[in-house]
Coordinates of C-alpha atoms and ligand atoms in Angstrom, one line a residue:
M590 CA 6.6 -53.5 27.9
L591 CA 7.2 -56.8 27.2
P592 CA 9.6 -58.3 24.8
F593 CA 7.2 -60.1 22.6
K594 CA 3.1 -59.5 21.9
L595 CA 0.0 -61.3 23.3
V596 CA -2.4 -61.6 20.3
Y597 CA -6.1 -60.9 21.7
H598 CA -9.9 -60.1 20.5
E599 CA -12.7 -59.4 22.5
G600 CA -14.7 -62.1 20.1
Y601 CA -12.2 -64.9 21.5
D602 CA -15.5 -65.0 24.3
L603 CA -18.0 -67.6 22.4
R604 CA -20.6 -66.2 24.7
L605 CA -21.8 -69.8 25.7
G606 CA -23.7 -68.6 28.8
E607 CA -23.7 -70.8 31.7
H608 CA -20.8 -73.7 30.6
V609 CA -18.2 -75.5 32.0
F610 CA -16.2 -74.0 29.1
R611 CA -15.8 -70.5 30.3
S612 CA -14.6 -68.4 27.3
Q613 CA -14.7 -65.1 29.0
K614 CA -11.3 -66.6 30.8
F615 CA -9.4 -65.3 27.7
R616 CA -10.5 -61.3 28.6
M617 CA -10.0 -62.2 31.9
V618 CA -6.3 -63.5 31.4
R619 CA -5.7 -60.1 29.6
D620 CA -7.3 -58.1 32.6
L621 CA -5.2 -59.9 34.8
V622 CA -1.2 -59.2 32.8
L623 CA -2.6 -55.3 33.1
A624 CA -3.9 -55.2 36.3
E625 CA -0.6 -56.9 37.4
H626 CA 1.5 -54.5 34.8
I627 CA 2.6 -58.1 33.5
A628 CA 1.8 -56.6 30.1
E629 CA 1.1 -52.7 29.0
P630 CA -1.8 -52.5 26.4
A631 CA 1.0 -51.8 24.0
D632 CA 2.2 -55.2 24.4
I633 CA -1.5 -56.5 22.9
V634 CA -2.2 -56.7 19.6
A635 CA -5.5 -57.4 17.4
P636 CA -5.9 -59.8 14.7
E637 CA -7.8 -60.4 11.6
P638 CA -10.2 -63.3 11.6
A639 CA -8.4 -65.5 9.4
T640 CA -9.7 -66.0 5.5
N641 CA -11.9 -68.9 4.2
D642 CA -9.0 -69.6 2.0
D643 CA -6.9 -70.1 5.4
I644 CA -9.3 -72.3 7.0
L645 CA -9.6 -74.3 3.7
R646 CA -6.0 -75.4 4.2
V647 CA -7.4 -77.7 7.1
H648 CA -10.4 -78.2 7.1
T649 CA -12.7 -79.6 4.1
R650 CA -15.2 -77.7 2.3
E651 CA -18.1 -79.5 3.2
W652 CA -17.3 -78.9 6.9
V653 CA -16.7 -75.2 6.2
D654 CA -20.1 -74.6 4.3
K655 CA -22.2 -76.1 7.3
V656 CA -20.5 -74.5 9.7
L657 CA -20.5 -70.9 8.0
H658 CA -24.7 -71.8 7.1
D659 CA -25.5 -73.3 10.4
K660 CA -26.1 -76.7 8.4
L661 CA -25.0 -79.1 11.2
S662 CA -26.5 -81.8 12.1
A663 CA -27.9 -82.6 15.5
S664 CA -25.6 -85.2 15.8
E665 CA -22.5 -82.9 15.0
R666 CA -23.8 -80.2 17.1
M667 CA -23.8 -82.8 19.8
R668 CA -20.5 -83.9 19.0
L669 CA -19.2 -80.1 19.6
E670 CA -20.6 -79.7 22.8
I671 CA -21.0 -76.1 22.8
P672 CA -24.1 -73.8 21.1
Y673 CA -24.1 -73.1 17.9
S674 CA -24.1 -68.9 17.2
E675 CA -22.5 -66.4 14.7
A676 CA -20.3 -65.3 17.6
V677 CA -19.0 -69.1 18.3
V678 CA -18.2 -68.9 14.3
R679 CA -16.3 -65.2 14.7
G680 CA -14.8 -66.6 17.3
F681 CA -13.0 -69.6 15.7
W682 CA -11.9 -67.9 12.6
L683 CA -10.6 -64.7 14.8
A684 CA -8.5 -67.7 17.0
A685 CA -7.3 -68.8 13.8
G686 CA -6.2 -65.4 12.4
G687 CA -4.8 -65.0 16.6
S688 CA -2.5 -67.8 16.2
I689 CA -1.5 -67.1 12.4
L690 CA -0.3 -63.6 14.3
A691 CA 0.6 -64.8 17.4
A692 CA 3.2 -67.5 15.5
R693 CA 4.3 -64.7 13.2
S694 CA 5.4 -62.8 16.2
A695 CA 7.1 -65.8 17.7
L696 CA 9.3 -65.9 14.5
K697 CA 10.0 -61.9 14.8
D698 CA 10.7 -61.6 18.7
G699 CA 11.1 -65.6 19.6
F700 CA 7.6 -65.6 21.6
G701 CA 4.3 -65.0 20.7
F702 CA 1.3 -65.7 22.5
N703 CA -2.3 -66.6 21.5
I704 CA -4.3 -65.1 24.5
G705 CA -6.9 -67.5 22.9
G706 CA -7.0 -70.2 20.7
G707 CA -5.1 -74.1 21.2
F708 CA -8.5 -75.6 19.3
H709 CA -7.0 -79.3 18.8
H710 CA -9.8 -81.4 19.1
A711 CA -10.7 -79.8 15.3
F712 CA -10.5 -82.4 12.7
P713 CA -10.9 -81.6 9.1
G714 CA -14.1 -82.8 8.0
H715 CA -15.7 -82.1 12.1
G716 CA -15.6 -80.1 15.4
E717 CA -15.7 -82.1 18.4
G718 CA -14.7 -81.2 22.2
F719 CA -15.3 -77.7 22.3
C720 CA -13.5 -77.0 19.0
M721 CA -14.9 -76.5 15.5
I722 CA -12.0 -74.8 13.8
H723 CA -7.9 -76.3 14.7
D724 CA -6.4 -72.4 14.8
F725 CA -2.9 -73.5 15.4
A726 CA -2.9 -76.3 12.3
V727 CA -4.2 -73.4 10.2
A728 CA -1.2 -71.1 11.7
I729 CA 0.9 -73.5 10.5
R730 CA -0.2 -74.3 7.0
R731 CA -0.6 -70.2 6.6
L732 CA 3.1 -70.0 7.7
Q733 CA 4.5 -72.9 5.5
T734 CA 2.5 -72.0 2.4
D735 CA 4.1 -68.0 3.3
G736 CA 7.5 -70.3 3.5
A737 CA 8.3 -69.0 6.6
V738 CA 8.5 -72.2 8.4
R739 CA 8.7 -75.6 7.3
K740 CA 9.0 -78.0 9.8
V741 CA 7.0 -77.3 13.4
L742 CA 7.0 -79.2 16.9
V743 CA 3.8 -79.3 18.4
V744 CA 3.8 -79.5 22.0
D745 CA 0.7 -80.7 23.8
T746 CA 0.5 -80.1 27.1
D747 CA -3.1 -80.1 27.6
V748 CA -4.8 -82.7 29.8
H749 CA -6.4 -84.1 27.0
Q750 CA -4.6 -85.7 24.3
G751 CA -4.5 -84.0 20.8
N752 CA -6.7 -85.8 18.4
G753 CA -7.4 -82.8 15.8
T754 CA -3.4 -82.7 15.9
A755 CA -2.5 -86.3 15.6
A756 CA -5.0 -86.5 12.6
I757 CA -4.4 -83.6 10.7
F758 CA -0.7 -83.9 10.8
A759 CA -0.7 -87.7 10.7
N760 CA 1.4 -88.2 7.4
D761 CA 3.2 -85.1 7.4
A762 CA 7.4 -85.6 7.9
D763 CA 7.5 -81.6 8.6
V764 CA 5.4 -81.5 11.5
F765 CA 5.9 -83.2 14.2
T766 CA 3.3 -84.2 17.2
L767 CA 3.8 -84.0 21.0
S768 CA 1.0 -84.8 23.6
L769 CA 1.1 -85.5 26.8
H770 CA -2.4 -86.3 27.9
Q771 CA -4.4 -88.1 30.6
E772 CA -5.0 -91.5 29.7
N773 CA -8.0 -92.3 31.4
N774 CA -9.8 -89.4 29.6
Y775 CA -11.4 -88.1 26.5
P776 CA -10.9 -87.9 23.5
E777 CA -11.1 -91.8 23.1
P778 CA -10.2 -93.2 20.6
K779 CA -6.9 -91.2 20.4
P780 CA -5.1 -91.2 17.4
P781 CA -1.6 -91.6 17.6
S782 CA 0.8 -88.4 17.6
D783 CA 4.3 -89.1 16.6
L784 CA 5.2 -89.0 20.3
D785 CA 2.1 -89.7 22.8
V786 CA 2.6 -89.8 26.6
N787 CA 0.0 -91.5 28.5
L788 CA -0.4 -90.5 32.3
A789 CA -2.1 -92.2 34.8
D790 CA -4.8 -90.5 36.8
G791 CA -3.2 -88.7 39.5
T792 CA 0.3 -87.6 38.1
G793 CA 1.5 -84.8 40.4
D794 CA 3.9 -82.4 40.1
D795 CA 7.4 -84.2 40.1
E796 CA 6.4 -87.4 38.1
Y797 CA 5.1 -85.0 35.0
L798 CA 8.1 -82.9 35.1
E799 CA 10.4 -85.7 34.6
L800 CA 8.2 -87.2 31.7
L801 CA 8.0 -83.9 29.9
D802 CA 11.6 -83.8 30.4
K803 CA 12.3 -86.6 28.5
A804 CA 9.2 -86.5 25.9
L805 CA 11.1 -83.0 24.9
A806 CA 14.6 -84.5 24.6
E807 CA 13.3 -87.3 22.6
A808 CA 10.7 -84.6 20.2
F809 CA 14.9 -83.2 20.2
R810 CA 16.5 -85.9 19.3
R811 CA 14.0 -87.0 16.4
F812 CA 13.0 -84.1 15.2
D813 CA 14.8 -80.6 14.1
P814 CA 12.3 -78.0 13.7
E815 CA 12.6 -74.2 13.0
L816 CA 9.1 -73.3 15.4
I817 CA 7.3 -74.7 18.2
F818 CA 4.0 -74.1 19.1
Y819 CA 3.1 -74.6 22.9
I820 CA -0.1 -75.6 23.8
A821 CA -0.4 -74.6 27.3
G822 CA -3.5 -76.3 28.7
A823 CA -4.4 -75.0 32.3
D824 CA -6.6 -77.9 32.6
P825 CA -3.6 -80.8 34.3
Y826 CA -4.5 -78.6 37.2
R827 CA -5.6 -80.7 40.2
E828 CA -8.6 -78.7 41.1
D829 CA -9.6 -79.0 37.3
Q830 CA -13.4 -80.2 36.8
L831 CA -12.2 -82.0 33.5
G832 CA -9.3 -83.2 33.9
G833 CA -7.7 -86.1 36.2
L834 CA -4.0 -84.9 37.1
W835 CA -2.7 -83.8 40.1
L836 CA -0.5 -80.6 39.4
S837 CA -0.4 -77.6 41.4
I838 CA -0.5 -74.1 39.9
R839 CA 3.3 -73.8 41.0
G840 CA 4.0 -77.5 39.3
L841 CA 2.2 -75.7 35.8
Q842 CA 4.2 -72.8 36.0
Q843 CA 7.7 -75.4 36.5
R844 CA 6.2 -77.0 33.2
D845 CA 6.2 -73.8 30.9
A846 CA 9.5 -72.7 32.1
L847 CA 10.6 -76.6 31.2
V848 CA 9.4 -75.9 27.6
F849 CA 10.6 -72.6 27.4
A850 CA 14.3 -73.3 29.1
E851 CA 14.9 -76.0 26.4
T852 CA 13.6 -74.3 23.4
R853 CA 15.5 -71.3 25.1
L854 CA 18.8 -73.3 24.8
R855 CA 18.1 -74.4 21.0
G856 CA 17.5 -70.6 20.1
L857 CA 13.8 -71.6 19.0
P858 CA 10.9 -69.3 18.7
V859 CA 7.7 -70.5 20.5
A860 CA 4.1 -69.5 19.3
V861 CA 1.5 -70.3 22.1
A862 CA -1.6 -70.6 22.6
F863 CA -3.9 -71.6 25.4
A864 CA -6.5 -74.3 24.7
G865 CA -8.2 -76.1 28.0
G866 CA -8.6 -75.1 31.7
Y867 CA -11.8 -75.6 33.7
A868 CA -10.9 -75.4 37.2
R869 CA -13.5 -75.0 39.6
K870 CA -12.4 -71.0 40.3
V871 CA -11.8 -69.7 37.0
E872 CA -9.6 -67.5 38.8
D873 CA -7.0 -70.5 38.7
T874 CA -7.6 -70.6 35.1
V875 CA -6.7 -67.2 34.4
R876 CA -3.8 -67.0 36.8
I877 CA -2.3 -70.6 35.4
H878 CA -3.0 -68.9 31.9
A879 CA -1.1 -65.4 33.2
N880 CA 2.1 -67.2 34.6
T881 CA 2.2 -69.0 31.2
V882 CA 3.1 -65.1 30.1
I883 CA 5.6 -64.0 33.1
A884 CA 7.4 -67.4 32.4
A885 CA 8.1 -66.6 28.7
R886 CA 8.7 -63.2 30.2
E887 CA 11.6 -64.6 32.3
A888 CA 12.9 -66.8 29.6
A889 CA 13.3 -64.0 27.4
A890 CA 14.9 -62.2 30.1
T891 CA 17.7 -64.7 30.5
A892 CA 18.8 -65.0 26.6
R893 CA 16.9 -63.0 23.5
V894 CA 16.1 -65.6 21.0
T895 CA 14.7 -64.4 17.7
G896 CA 14.0 -66.8 15.0
A897 CA 15.5 -67.6 11.5
N898 CA 13.1 -65.2 9.7
P899 CA 13.0 -61.8 11.5
Ligands
ZN410 ZN1 -8.2 -80.4 27.1

């Protein structure tokens, strides 16, 4: 058994058909961690969809109404870059519920995984880049409302800058946003995070890990969080179709280990969401995500951490 929970729901598959975002990857990660006995069935818990009240702590009523009642304009659909369907809407509500549950699990067990989510390009009033609803912003707001945490650090290592996250928490001293991403890539423009690390095309393992180490040190110098939300995108991988960095699968595993070592050192709980990953071979994306679970298991074995509110 794992010393923490994996949150997963069949509805995470948005059933997009032929699409570069292969949302069936979430099910494939679940299948792989079970097949390789990284996790047991009892380690996996299903979320409830977030409530509309939860969603409305981040998103505008206008956007939520449009999404719920299929009233998106042609340009709004185009910006989203995924087809609209009821399965898609339900998938995003489930992803937000999943990130709430993962964050609560992290406070209890030290780690909590959403085997989905990480939709960091959603803004309060619109969706873009495959992201309709900002699941982990919803989770942060829900936990703050419950009084479970106040100060949260977002560590976003997806290859694309976390523009929605930056916009949502722009003037919020309680949420520090760190984004490490490829500079010459979507999104454009990039609203400023509290700390942005703009990486050159083709950045490889060693340079990446050094810059991540420095960025984490700076974030912890400037901010004293109670919870980390780690957005573990698989798309800095050199075989990614939507990325231009040059990380190896091993380098990505070292990235995860570095993040978990830094947080464990400080006794901080970590909630994880998966975000992007568009490798030519979907199996590579799935392997990279499963490795993040293994890295957390290894970090947890070194020293069990528990949150401030068990
Ligand atoms: Zn991405």
